[in-house]
Amino acid sequence: MPGFLLYPVQPVYFVQTPKQVLITWQADHQVRHVHMNVAHSANPTPSWYGESVGHYENGDTLVIDSIGFVEHKYSFVDNYRTPHTKDLHTVERWKITEGRNGGKIIEVSFTVDDPGAFNMPWGGMMRYRQNKNLMTEFSCAENNTNYFGAEKYPMPQADKPDF
């Protein structure tokens, strides 16, 4: 997070229970777990998506607070490979609103705070429009795309056949 929001042309789905919200992106079958109406752990185990806890404000805005991100050389906050530290803290606000053409949209605004990486907190916003199409399978298991200089981390290739 906030890199999780960088799939603007991919569908996003929500599965909600009283204890958690699962946010599923079609891209690479990614899933986030948001634990509802609980406090953060005293010492969260570092992970790629951090420890996310949520609650509703005003009955219609899902607020997600995330800490406990792993600090790793391949963990970034955006597609420009902007690094972060283990102190990364994000807050997201998800809300369903009316679009300009009368359709429903999900608007998510977020703030990012990481004193070890940034001079001040910063934020952004993403909008998802409603689409009634079903989720389709999308897989990039080979990771063979070249996004923003991915040649720095090339796909392994065998020198000779293994059969």
CSV table of N, CA and C in Angstrom, one decimal:
chain,number,residue,atom,x,y,z
A,1,MET,N,0.9,-1.2,0.0
A,1,MET,CA,0.0,0.0,0.0
A,1,MET,C,0.9,1.2,0.0
A,2,PRO,N,0.7,2.2,-0.8
A,2,PRO,CA,-0.4,2.4,-1.7
A,2,PRO,C,-0.2,1.8,-3.0
A,3,GLY,N,0.9,1.1,-3.2
A,3,GLY,CA,1.1,0.4,-4.5
A,3,GLY,C,0.0,-0.6,-4.9
A,4,PHE,N,-0.8,-1.0,-3.9
A,4,PHE,CA,-1.9,-2.0,-4.2
A,4,PHE,C,-3.0,-1.3,-5.0
A,5,LEU,N,-3.0,0.0,-5.0
A,5,LEU,CA,-4.0,0.7,-5.8
A,5,LEU,C,-3.5,1.0,-7.2
A,6,LEU,N,-2.4,0.5,-7.6
A,6,LEU,CA,-1.8,0.8,-8.9
A,6,LEU,C,-2.3,0.0,-10.1
A,7,TYR,N,-3.4,-0.7,-9.9
A,7,TYR,CA,-4.0,-1.5,-11.0
A,7,TYR,C,-5.3,-0.9,-11.5
A,8,PRO,N,-5.2,0.3,-12.1
A,8,PRO,CA,-6.4,1.0,-12.4
A,8,PRO,C,-7.3,0.4,-13.5
A,9,VAL,N,-6.8,-0.5,-14.3
A,9,VAL,CA,-7.7,-1.1,-15.3
A,9,VAL,C,-8.1,-2.6,-14.9
A,10,GLN,N,-7.8,-3.0,-13.7
A,10,GLN,CA,-8.1,-4.3,-13.2
A,10,GLN,C,-9.3,-4.2,-12.2
A,11,PRO,N,-10.2,-5.2,-12.3
A,11,PRO,CA,-11.3,-5.2,-11.3
A,11,PRO,C,-10.8,-5.4,-9.9
A,12,VAL,N,-11.6,-4.8,-9.0
A,12,VAL,CA,-11.4,-5.0,-7.6
A,12,VAL,C,-12.7,-5.5,-7.0
A,13,TYR,N,-12.6,-6.5,-6.1
A,13,TYR,CA,-13.8,-7.1,-5.5
A,13,TYR,C,-13.6,-7.1,-4.0
A,14,PHE,N,-14.8,-7.0,-3.3
A,14,PHE,CA,-14.8,-7.0,-1.8
A,14,PHE,C,-15.6,-8.1,-1.3
A,15,VAL,N,-15.1,-8.8,-0.3
A,15,VAL,CA,-15.9,-9.8,0.4
A,15,VAL,C,-15.9,-9.4,1.8
A,16,GLN,N,-17.1,-9.2,2.4
A,16,GLN,CA,-17.2,-8.6,3.7
A,16,GLN,C,-17.9,-9.5,4.7
A,17,THR,N,-17.3,-9.7,5.8
A,17,THR,CA,-17.9,-10.4,6.9
A,17,THR,C,-17.9,-9.5,8.2
A,18,PRO,N,-18.5,-9.8,9.2
A,18,PRO,CA,-18.4,-9.0,10.4
A,18,PRO,C,-17.0,-8.8,11.0
A,19,LYS,N,-16.1,-9.7,10.7
A,19,LYS,CA,-14.8,-9.7,11.3
A,19,LYS,C,-13.7,-9.2,10.4
A,20,GLN,N,-13.9,-9.3,9.1
A,20,GLN,CA,-12.9,-8.9,8.1
A,20,GLN,C,-13.5,-8.5,6.8
A,21,VAL,N,-12.7,-7.7,6.0
A,21,VAL,CA,-13.0,-7.4,4.7
A,21,VAL,C,-11.8,-7.9,3.8
A,22,LEU,N,-12.1,-8.7,2.8
A,22,LEU,CA,-11.1,-9.1,1.9
A,22,LEU,C,-11.2,-8.3,0.6
A,23,ILE,N,-10.1,-7.7,0.2
A,23,ILE,CA,-10.1,-6.9,-1.0
A,23,ILE,C,-9.2,-7.7,-2.0
A,24,THR,N,-9.9,-8.1,-3.1
A,24,THR,CA,-9.2,-8.9,-4.1
A,24,THR,C,-9.1,-8.2,-5.4
A,25,TRP,N,-7.8,-8.2,-5.9
A,25,TRP,CA,-7.5,-7.6,-7.2
A,25,TRP,C,-7.4,-8.7,-8.2
A,26,GLN,N,-7.9,-8.5,-9.4
A,26,GLN,CA,-7.8,-9.5,-10.4
A,26,GLN,C,-6.3,-9.7,-10.8
A,27,ALA,N,-5.6,-8.6,-10.8
A,27,ALA,CA,-4.2,-8.7,-11.2
A,27,ALA,C,-3.4,-9.6,-10.2
A,28,ASP,N,-2.8,-10.6,-10.8
A,28,ASP,CA,-1.9,-11.5,-10.0
A,28,ASP,C,-2.6,-12.2,-8.8
A,29,HIS,N,-4.0,-12.1,-8.8
A,29,HIS,CA,-4.7,-12.8,-7.7
A,29,HIS,C,-4.3,-12.3,-6.3
A,30,GLN,N,-4.1,-11.0,-6.2
A,30,GLN,CA,-3.7,-10.4,-4.9
A,30,GLN,C,-4.9,-10.2,-4.0
A,31,VAL,N,-4.7,-10.5,-2.7
A,31,VAL,CA,-5.8,-10.4,-1.7
A,31,VAL,C,-5.2,-9.7,-0.5
A,32,ARG,N,-5.9,-8.7,0.0
A,32,ARG,CA,-5.6,-8.0,1.3
A,32,ARG,C,-6.7,-8.4,2.3
A,33,HIS,N,-6.2,-8.6,3.5
A,33,HIS,CA,-7.1,-8.9,4.7
A,33,HIS,C,-7.2,-7.6,5.6
A,34,VAL,N,-8.4,-7.1,5.8
A,34,VAL,CA,-8.6,-6.0,6.7
A,34,VAL,C,-9.4,-6.5,7.9
A,35,HIS,N,-8.8,-6.5,9.0
A,35,HIS,CA,-9.5,-7.0,10.2
A,35,HIS,C,-10.3,-5.8,10.8
A,36,MET,N,-11.6,-6.1,11.0
A,36,MET,CA,-12.5,-5.0,11.4
A,36,MET,C,-12.7,-4.9,12.9
A,37,ASN,N,-12.8,-3.6,13.3
A,37,ASN,CA,-13.1,-3.2,14.6
A,37,ASN,C,-12.2,-3.8,15.7
A,38,VAL,N,-10.9,-3.8,15.4
A,38,VAL,CA,-9.9,-4.3,16.3
A,38,VAL,C,-8.7,-3.3,16.3
A,39,ALA,N,-7.9,-3.3,17.3
A,39,ALA,CA,-6.7,-2.5,17.4
A,39,ALA,C,-5.6,-3.2,16.7
A,40,HIS,N,-4.5,-2.4,16.3
A,40,HIS,CA,-3.3,-3.0,15.8
A,40,HIS,C,-2.7,-3.9,16.9
A,41,SER,N,-1.9,-4.9,16.4
A,41,SER,CA,-1.1,-5.7,17.3
A,41,SER,C,0.0,-4.9,17.9
A,42,ALA,N,0.4,-5.2,19.1
A,42,ALA,CA,1.5,-4.5,19.7
A,42,ALA,C,2.8,-4.5,18.9
A,43,ASN,N,3.1,-5.7,18.3
A,43,ASN,CA,4.2,-5.9,17.5
A,43,ASN,C,3.8,-6.7,16.2
A,44,PRO,N,3.3,-6.0,15.2
A,44,PRO,CA,2.8,-6.7,14.0
A,44,PRO,C,4.0,-7.4,13.3
A,45,THR,N,3.7,-8.6,12.8
A,45,THR,CA,4.7,-9.3,12.0
A,45,THR,C,4.8,-8.5,10.6
A,46,PRO,N,6.0,-8.1,10.2
A,46,PRO,CA,6.1,-7.4,9.0
A,46,PRO,C,5.7,-8.2,7.8
A,47,SER,N,4.9,-7.6,6.9
A,47,SER,CA,4.4,-8.3,5.7
A,47,SER,C,4.4,-7.3,4.5
A,48,TRP,N,4.2,-7.8,3.3
A,48,TRP,CA,4.1,-6.9,2.1
A,48,TRP,C,3.0,-5.9,2.2
A,49,TYR,N,1.8,-6.3,2.7
A,49,TYR,CA,0.7,-5.4,2.7
A,49,TYR,C,0.5,-4.8,4.1
A,50,GLY,N,1.3,-5.2,5.0
A,50,GLY,CA,1.2,-4.6,6.4
A,50,GLY,C,0.0,-5.3,7.1
A,51,GLU,N,-0.2,-4.8,8.3
A,51,GLU,CA,-1.3,-5.2,9.1
A,51,GLU,C,-2.4,-4.2,9.0
A,52,SER,N,-3.5,-4.6,8.4
A,52,SER,CA,-4.6,-3.6,8.1
A,52,SER,C,-5.8,-3.8,9.1
A,53,VAL,N,-6.2,-2.8,9.8
A,53,VAL,CA,-7.4,-2.8,10.6
A,53,VAL,C,-8.3,-1.8,10.1
A,54,GLY,N,-9.6,-2.0,10.2
A,54,GLY,CA,-10.6,-1.1,9.6
A,54,GLY,C,-11.8,-0.9,10.5
A,55,HIS,N,-12.5,0.1,10.1
A,55,HIS,CA,-13.8,0.5,10.7
A,55,HIS,C,-14.6,1.4,9.8
A,56,TYR,N,-15.9,1.5,10.1
A,56,TYR,CA,-16.7,2.4,9.2
A,56,TYR,C,-16.9,3.8,9.9
A,57,GLU,N,-16.7,4.8,9.1
A,57,GLU,CA,-17.1,6.2,9.6
A,57,GLU,C,-18.3,6.6,8.9
A,58,ASN,N,-19.2,7.3,9.6
A,58,ASN,CA,-20.5,7.8,9.1
A,58,ASN,C,-21.3,6.7,8.4
A,59,GLY,N,-21.0,5.5,8.7
A,59,GLY,CA,-21.8,4.4,8.1
A,59,GLY,C,-21.6,4.1,6.7
A,60,ASP,N,-20.8,4.9,5.9
A,60,ASP,CA,-20.6,4.6,4.5
A,60,ASP,C,-19.1,4.7,4.0
A,61,THR,N,-18.2,5.0,4.9
A,61,THR,CA,-16.8,5.1,4.5
A,61,THR,C,-16.0,4.1,5.3
A,62,LEU,N,-15.4,3.1,4.5
A,62,LEU,CA,-14.5,2.1,5.1
A,62,LEU,C,-13.1,2.8,5.3
A,63,VAL,N,-12.7,2.9,6.5
A,63,VAL,CA,-11.4,3.4,6.9
A,63,VAL,C,-10.4,2.3,7.2
A,64,ILE,N,-9.3,2.2,6.5
A,64,ILE,CA,-8.3,1.2,6.7
A,64,ILE,C,-7.0,1.8,7.1
A,65,ASP,N,-6.5,1.4,8.3
A,65,ASP,CA,-5.2,1.9,8.8
A,65,ASP,C,-4.2,0.7,8.8
A,66,SER,N,-3.1,0.9,8.1
A,66,SER,CA,-2.1,-0.1,7.9
A,66,SER,C,-0.7,0.3,8.4
A,67,ILE,N,-0.1,-0.7,9.2
A,67,ILE,CA,1.3,-0.5,9.7
A,67,ILE,C,1.9,-1.9,9.5
A,68,GLY,N,3.2,-2.0,9.9
A,68,GLY,CA,3.8,-3.3,9.9
A,68,GLY,C,4.2,-3.8,8.6
A,69,PHE,N,4.7,-2.9,7.7
A,69,PHE,CA,5.1,-3.3,6.4
A,69,PHE,C,6.5,-3.8,6.4
A,70,VAL,N,6.8,-4.7,5.6
A,70,VAL,CA,8.2,-5.3,5.5
A,70,VAL,C,9.1,-4.2,4.8
A,71,GLU,N,10.3,-4.1,5.3
A,71,GLU,CA,11.3,-3.2,4.7
A,71,GLU,C,12.2,-4.1,3.9
A,72,HIS,N,12.1,-4.0,2.6
A,72,HIS,CA,12.7,-5.0,1.7
A,72,HIS,C,13.2,-4.2,0.4
A,73,LYS,N,14.3,-4.6,-0.2
A,73,LYS,CA,14.8,-3.9,-1.4
A,73,LYS,C,13.8,-4.0,-2.5
A,74,TYR,N,12.8,-4.9,-2.5
A,74,TYR,CA,11.9,-5.0,-3.6
A,74,TYR,C,10.5,-4.5,-3.2
A,75,SER,N,10.4,-3.8,-2.1
A,75,SER,CA,9.1,-3.3,-1.6
A,75,SER,C,9.1,-1.8,-1.8
A,76,PHE,N,8.1,-1.4,-2.6
A,76,PHE,CA,8.0,0.1,-3.0
A,76,PHE,C,6.6,0.6,-2.8
A,77,VAL,N,6.5,1.9,-2.8
A,77,VAL,CA,5.1,2.5,-2.6
A,77,VAL,C,4.5,2.9,-3.9
A,78,ASP,N,5.2,2.7,-5.0
A,78,ASP,CA,4.7,3.1,-6.3
A,78,ASP,C,5.4,2.4,-7.4
A,79,ASN,N,5.0,2.6,-8.7
A,79,ASN,CA,5.7,2.0,-9.8
A,79,ASN,C,7.0,2.6,-10.2
A,80,TYR,N,7.4,3.7,-9.5
A,80,TYR,CA,8.7,4.3,-9.8
A,80,TYR,C,9.7,3.8,-8.8
A,81,ARG,N,9.4,2.8,-8.1
A,81,ARG,CA,10.3,2.1,-7.2
A,81,ARG,C,10.7,3.0,-6.0
A,82,THR,N,9.8,3.8,-5.5
A,82,THR,CA,10.0,4.7,-4.4
A,82,THR,C,10.1,3.8,-3.1
A,83,PRO,N,11.2,3.8,-2.5
A,83,PRO,CA,11.3,2.9,-1.3
A,83,PRO,C,10.6,3.5,-0.1
A,84,HIS,N,10.5,2.6,0.9
A,84,HIS,CA,9.9,3.1,2.2
A,84,HIS,C,10.6,2.3,3.3
A,85,THR,N,10.4,2.7,4.6
A,85,THR,CA,11.0,2.1,5.7
A,85,THR,C,10.0,1.2,6.4
A,86,LYS,N,10.4,0.6,7.5
A,86,LYS,CA,9.5,-0.3,8.2
A,86,LYS,C,8.4,0.6,9.0
A,87,ASP,N,8.6,1.9,9.0
A,87,ASP,CA,7.7,2.8,9.7
A,87,ASP,C,6.6,3.3,8.8
A,88,LEU,N,6.5,2.8,7.6
A,88,LEU,CA,5.4,3.2,6.7
A,88,LEU,C,4.1,3.0,7.4
A,89,HIS,N,3.2,4.1,7.3
A,89,HIS,CA,1.9,4.0,7.9
A,89,HIS,C,0.9,4.6,6.9
A,90,THR,N,-0.1,3.9,6.5
A,90,THR,CA,-1.1,4.4,5.5
A,90,THR,C,-2.5,4.4,6.1
A,91,VAL,N,-3.3,5.3,5.7
A,91,VAL,CA,-4.7,5.4,6.0
A,91,VAL,C,-5.5,5.6,4.7
A,92,GLU,N,-6.4,4.7,4.5
A,92,GLU,CA,-7.3,4.7,3.3
A,92,GLU,C,-8.7,5.0,3.7
A,93,ARG,N,-9.5,5.7,2.8
A,93,ARG,CA,-10.9,5.9,3.0
A,93,ARG,C,-11.6,5.5,1.7
A,94,TRP,N,-12.4,4.4,1.8
A,94,TRP,CA,-13.1,3.9,0.7
A,94,TRP,C,-14.6,4.3,0.8
A,95,LYS,N,-15.1,4.8,-0.3
A,95,LYS,CA,-16.5,5.3,-0.2
A,95,LYS,C,-17.2,5.1,-1.6
A,96,ILE,N,-18.4,4.6,-1.6
A,96,ILE,CA,-19.2,4.5,-2.9
A,96,ILE,C,-19.9,5.9,-3.1
A,97,THR,N,-19.7,6.4,-4.3
A,97,THR,CA,-20.3,7.7,-4.6
A,97,THR,C,-20.9,7.6,-6.0
A,98,GLU,N,-21.6,8.7,-6.4
A,98,GLU,CA,-22.2,8.8,-7.7
A,98,GLU,C,-21.2,9.3,-8.7
A,99,GLY,N,-21.1,8.7,-9.8
A,99,GLY,CA,-20.2,9.2,-10.9
A,99,GLY,C,-20.9,10.3,-11.7
A,100,ARG,N,-20.2,10.9,-12.6
A,100,ARG,CA,-20.7,12.0,-13.4
A,100,ARG,C,-21.8,11.6,-14.2
A,101,ASN,N,-21.8,10.4,-14.7
A,101,ASN,CA,-22.9,9.9,-15.6
A,101,ASN,C,-24.0,9.1,-14.8
A,102,GLY,N,-24.0,9.3,-13.5
A,102,GLY,CA,-25.0,8.7,-12.7
A,102,GLY,C,-24.7,7.3,-12.3
A,103,GLY,N,-23.6,6.7,-12.7
A,103,GLY,CA,-23.2,5.4,-12.3
A,103,GLY,C,-22.5,5.4,-10.9
A,104,LYS,N,-22.4,4.3,-10.3
A,104,LYS,CA,-21.7,4.2,-9.0
A,104,LYS,C,-20.2,4.1,-9.2
A,105,ILE,N,-19.4,4.8,-8.4
A,105,ILE,CA,-17.9,4.6,-8.4
A,105,ILE,C,-17.5,4.4,-7.0
A,106,ILE,N,-16.4,3.7,-6.8
A,106,ILE,CA,-15.7,3.7,-5.5
A,106,ILE,C,-14.5,4.6,-5.6
A,107,GLU,N,-14.5,5.5,-4.6
A,107,GLU,CA,-13.4,6.5,-4.5
A,107,GLU,C,-12.6,6.1,-3.2
A,108,VAL,N,-11.3,6.0,-3.4
A,108,VAL,CA,-10.4,5.7,-2.3
A,108,VAL,C,-9.4,6.8,-2.2
A,109,SER,N,-9.4,7.5,-1.1
A,109,SER,CA,-8.3,8.5,-0.9
A,109,SER,C,-7.4,7.9,0.2
A,110,PHE,N,-6.1,8.3,0.1
A,110,PHE,CA,-5.2,7.7,1.1
A,110,PHE,C,-4.1,8.7,1.5
A,111,THR,N,-3.6,8.5,2.7
A,111,THR,CA,-2.4,9.3,3.1
A,111,THR,C,-1.3,8.3,3.5
A,112,VAL,N,-0.1,8.8,3.3
A,112,VAL,CA,1.1,8.0,3.5
A,112,VAL,C,2.0,8.8,4.4
A,113,ASP,N,2.4,8.1,5.5
A,113,ASP,CA,3.4,8.8,6.4
A,113,ASP,C,4.5,7.8,6.7
A,114,ASP,N,5.7,8.3,6.5
A,114,ASP,CA,6.9,7.5,6.7
A,114,ASP,C,8.1,8.5,6.9
A,115,PRO,N,8.3,8.9,8.2
A,115,PRO,CA,9.3,9.9,8.4
A,115,PRO,C,10.7,9.5,8.0
A,116,GLY,N,11.0,8.2,7.9
A,116,GLY,CA,12.3,7.7,7.5
A,116,GLY,C,12.5,7.8,6.0
A,117,ALA,N,11.4,8.0,5.2
A,117,ALA,CA,11.5,8.0,3.7
A,117,ALA,C,11.0,9.3,3.1
A,118,PHE,N,10.1,10.0,3.8
A,118,PHE,CA,9.5,11.2,3.2
A,118,PHE,C,9.7,12.4,4.2
A,119,ASN,N,9.7,13.6,3.6
A,119,ASN,CA,9.9,14.8,4.4
A,119,ASN,C,8.6,15.2,5.1
A,120,MET,N,7.4,14.8,4.6
A,120,MET,CA,6.1,15.0,5.1
A,120,MET,C,5.1,14.0,4.6
A,121,PRO,N,4.0,13.9,5.3
A,121,PRO,CA,3.0,13.0,4.8
A,121,PRO,C,2.5,13.4,3.4
A,122,TRP,N,2.0,12.5,2.6
A,122,TRP,CA,1.5,12.8,1.3
A,122,TRP,C,0.3,11.9,1.0
A,123,GLY,N,-0.4,12.1,0.0
A,123,GLY,CA,-1.6,11.3,-0.3
A,123,GLY,C,-2.0,11.4,-1.7
A,124,GLY,N,-3.1,10.7,-2.0
A,124,GLY,CA,-3.6,10.6,-3.4
A,124,GLY,C,-5.0,10.0,-3.4
A,125,MET,N,-5.6,9.8,-4.6
A,125,MET,CA,-6.9,9.3,-4.7
A,125,MET,C,-7.0,8.5,-5.9
A,126,MET,N,-7.9,7.5,-5.9
A,126,MET,CA,-8.1,6.6,-7.0
A,126,MET,C,-9.6,6.4,-7.1
A,127,ARG,N,-10.1,6.3,-8.3
A,127,ARG,CA,-11.6,6.0,-8.5
A,127,ARG,C,-11.7,4.7,-9.3
A,128,TYR,N,-12.7,3.9,-9.0
A,128,TYR,CA,-13.0,2.7,-9.7
A,128,TYR,C,-14.5,2.8,-10.1
A,129,ARG,N,-14.7,2.6,-11.4
A,129,ARG,CA,-16.1,2.7,-11.9
A,129,ARG,C,-16.7,1.3,-11.8
A,130,GLN,N,-18.0,1.2,-11.7
A,130,GLN,CA,-18.7,-0.1,-11.7
A,130,GLN,C,-18.7,-0.7,-13.0
A,131,ASN,N,-18.4,-2.0,-13.1
A,131,ASN,CA,-18.4,-2.8,-14.3
A,131,ASN,C,-19.0,-4.1,-13.9
A,132,LYS,N,-20.1,-4.5,-14.7
A,132,LYS,CA,-20.8,-5.7,-14.3
A,132,LYS,C,-20.2,-7.0,-14.9
A,133,ASN,N,-19.0,-6.8,-15.6
A,133,ASN,CA,-18.4,-8.0,-16.1
A,133,ASN,C,-17.8,-8.9,-15.0
A,134,LEU,N,-17.7,-10.1,-15.3
A,134,LEU,CA,-17.1,-11.0,-14.3
A,134,LEU,C,-15.6,-10.9,-14.3
A,135,MET,N,-15.0,-11.4,-13.2
A,135,MET,CA,-13.6,-11.4,-13.1
A,135,MET,C,-13.0,-12.5,-14.0
A,136,THR,N,-12.0,-12.1,-14.7
A,136,THR,CA,-11.4,-13.0,-15.7
A,136,THR,C,-10.0,-13.4,-15.1
A,137,GLU,N,-9.5,-14.5,-15.5
A,137,GLU,CA,-8.2,-14.9,-15.0
A,137,GLU,C,-7.1,-14.1,-15.6
A,138,PHE,N,-6.2,-13.6,-14.8
A,138,PHE,CA,-5.1,-12.8,-15.2
A,138,PHE,C,-3.9,-13.4,-14.4
A,139,SER,N,-2.9,-13.8,-15.1
A,139,SER,CA,-1.7,-14.3,-14.4
A,139,SER,C,-0.5,-13.9,-15.1
A,140,CYS,N,0.5,-13.6,-14.4
A,140,CYS,CA,1.8,-13.2,-14.9
A,140,CYS,C,2.9,-13.9,-14.1
A,141,ALA,N,2.8,-15.3,-14.1
A,141,ALA,CA,3.6,-16.1,-13.3
A,141,ALA,C,5.1,-15.9,-13.7
A,142,GLU,N,5.3,-15.6,-14.9
A,142,GLU,CA,6.7,-15.5,-15.4
A,142,GLU,C,7.3,-14.2,-15.0
A,143,ASN,N,6.5,-13.2,-14.7
A,143,ASN,CA,6.9,-11.9,-14.4
A,143,ASN,C,7.8,-11.3,-15.5
A,144,ASN,N,7.4,-11.5,-16.7
A,144,ASN,CA,8.3,-11.2,-17.8
A,144,ASN,C,7.9,-9.8,-18.5
A,145,THR,N,7.2,-9.0,-17.8
A,145,THR,CA,6.9,-7.6,-18.3
A,145,THR,C,8.0,-6.7,-17.9
A,146,ASN,N,8.1,-5.6,-18.6
A,146,ASN,CA,9.2,-4.6,-18.3
A,146,ASN,C,8.6,-3.3,-17.8
A,147,TYR,N,8.1,-3.3,-16.6
A,147,TYR,CA,7.5,-2.1,-16.0
A,147,TYR,C,8.6,-1.3,-15.4
A,148,PHE,N,8.8,-0.1,-15.8
A,148,PHE,CA,9.7,0.9,-15.2
A,148,PHE,C,11.1,0.3,-14.9
A,149,GLY,N,11.7,-0.3,-15.9
A,149,GLY,CA,13.1,-0.8,-15.8
A,149,GLY,C,13.2,-2.2,-15.1
A,150,ALA,N,12.2,-3.1,-15.3
A,150,ALA,CA,12.2,-4.4,-14.7
A,150,ALA,C,13.4,-5.2,-15.2
A,151,GLU,N,14.1,-4.8,-16.2
A,151,GLU,CA,15.3,-5.5,-16.6
A,151,GLU,C,16.3,-5.6,-15.5
A,152,LYS,N,16.2,-4.8,-14.5
A,152,LYS,CA,17.2,-4.9,-13.4
A,152,LYS,C,17.0,-6.2,-12.6
A,153,TYR,N,15.8,-6.7,-12.7
A,153,TYR,CA,15.5,-8.0,-12.0
A,153,TYR,C,15.0,-9.0,-13.1
A,154,PRO,N,15.8,-9.5,-13.9
A,154,PRO,CA,15.4,-10.3,-15.1
A,154,PRO,C,14.8,-11.6,-14.6
A,155,MET,N,14.0,-12.1,-15.5
A,155,MET,CA,13.4,-13.5,-15.3
A,155,MET,C,14.6,-14.5,-15.5
A,156,PRO,N,14.7,-15.4,-14.5
A,156,PRO,CA,15.8,-16.4,-14.7
A,156,PRO,C,15.6,-17.3,-15.9
A,157,GLN,N,16.7,-17.6,-16.6
A,157,GLN,CA,16.7,-18.4,-17.8
A,157,GLN,C,17.8,-19.4,-17.7
A,158,ALA,N,17.4,-20.6,-18.1
A,158,ALA,CA,18.3,-21.8,-18.1
A,158,ALA,C,19.4,-21.7,-19.1
A,159,ASP,N,20.6,-22.1,-18.8
A,159,ASP,CA,21.7,-22.1,-19.8
A,159,ASP,C,21.5,-23.2,-20.8
A,160,LYS,N,20.9,-24.3,-20.3
A,160,LYS,CA,20.8,-25.5,-21.1
A,160,LYS,C,19.4,-26.2,-20.7
A,161,PRO,N,18.9,-27.0,-21.5
A,161,PRO,CA,17.6,-27.7,-21.2
A,161,PRO,C,17.8,-28.5,-20.0
A,162,ASP,N,16.7,-28.6,-19.2
A,162,ASP,CA,16.8,-29.5,-18.0
A,162,ASP,C,16.2,-30.8,-18.2
A,163,PHE,N,16.1,-31.3,-19.4
A,163,PHE,CA,15.5,-32.6,-19.7
A,163,PHE,C,16.4,-33.3,-20.7
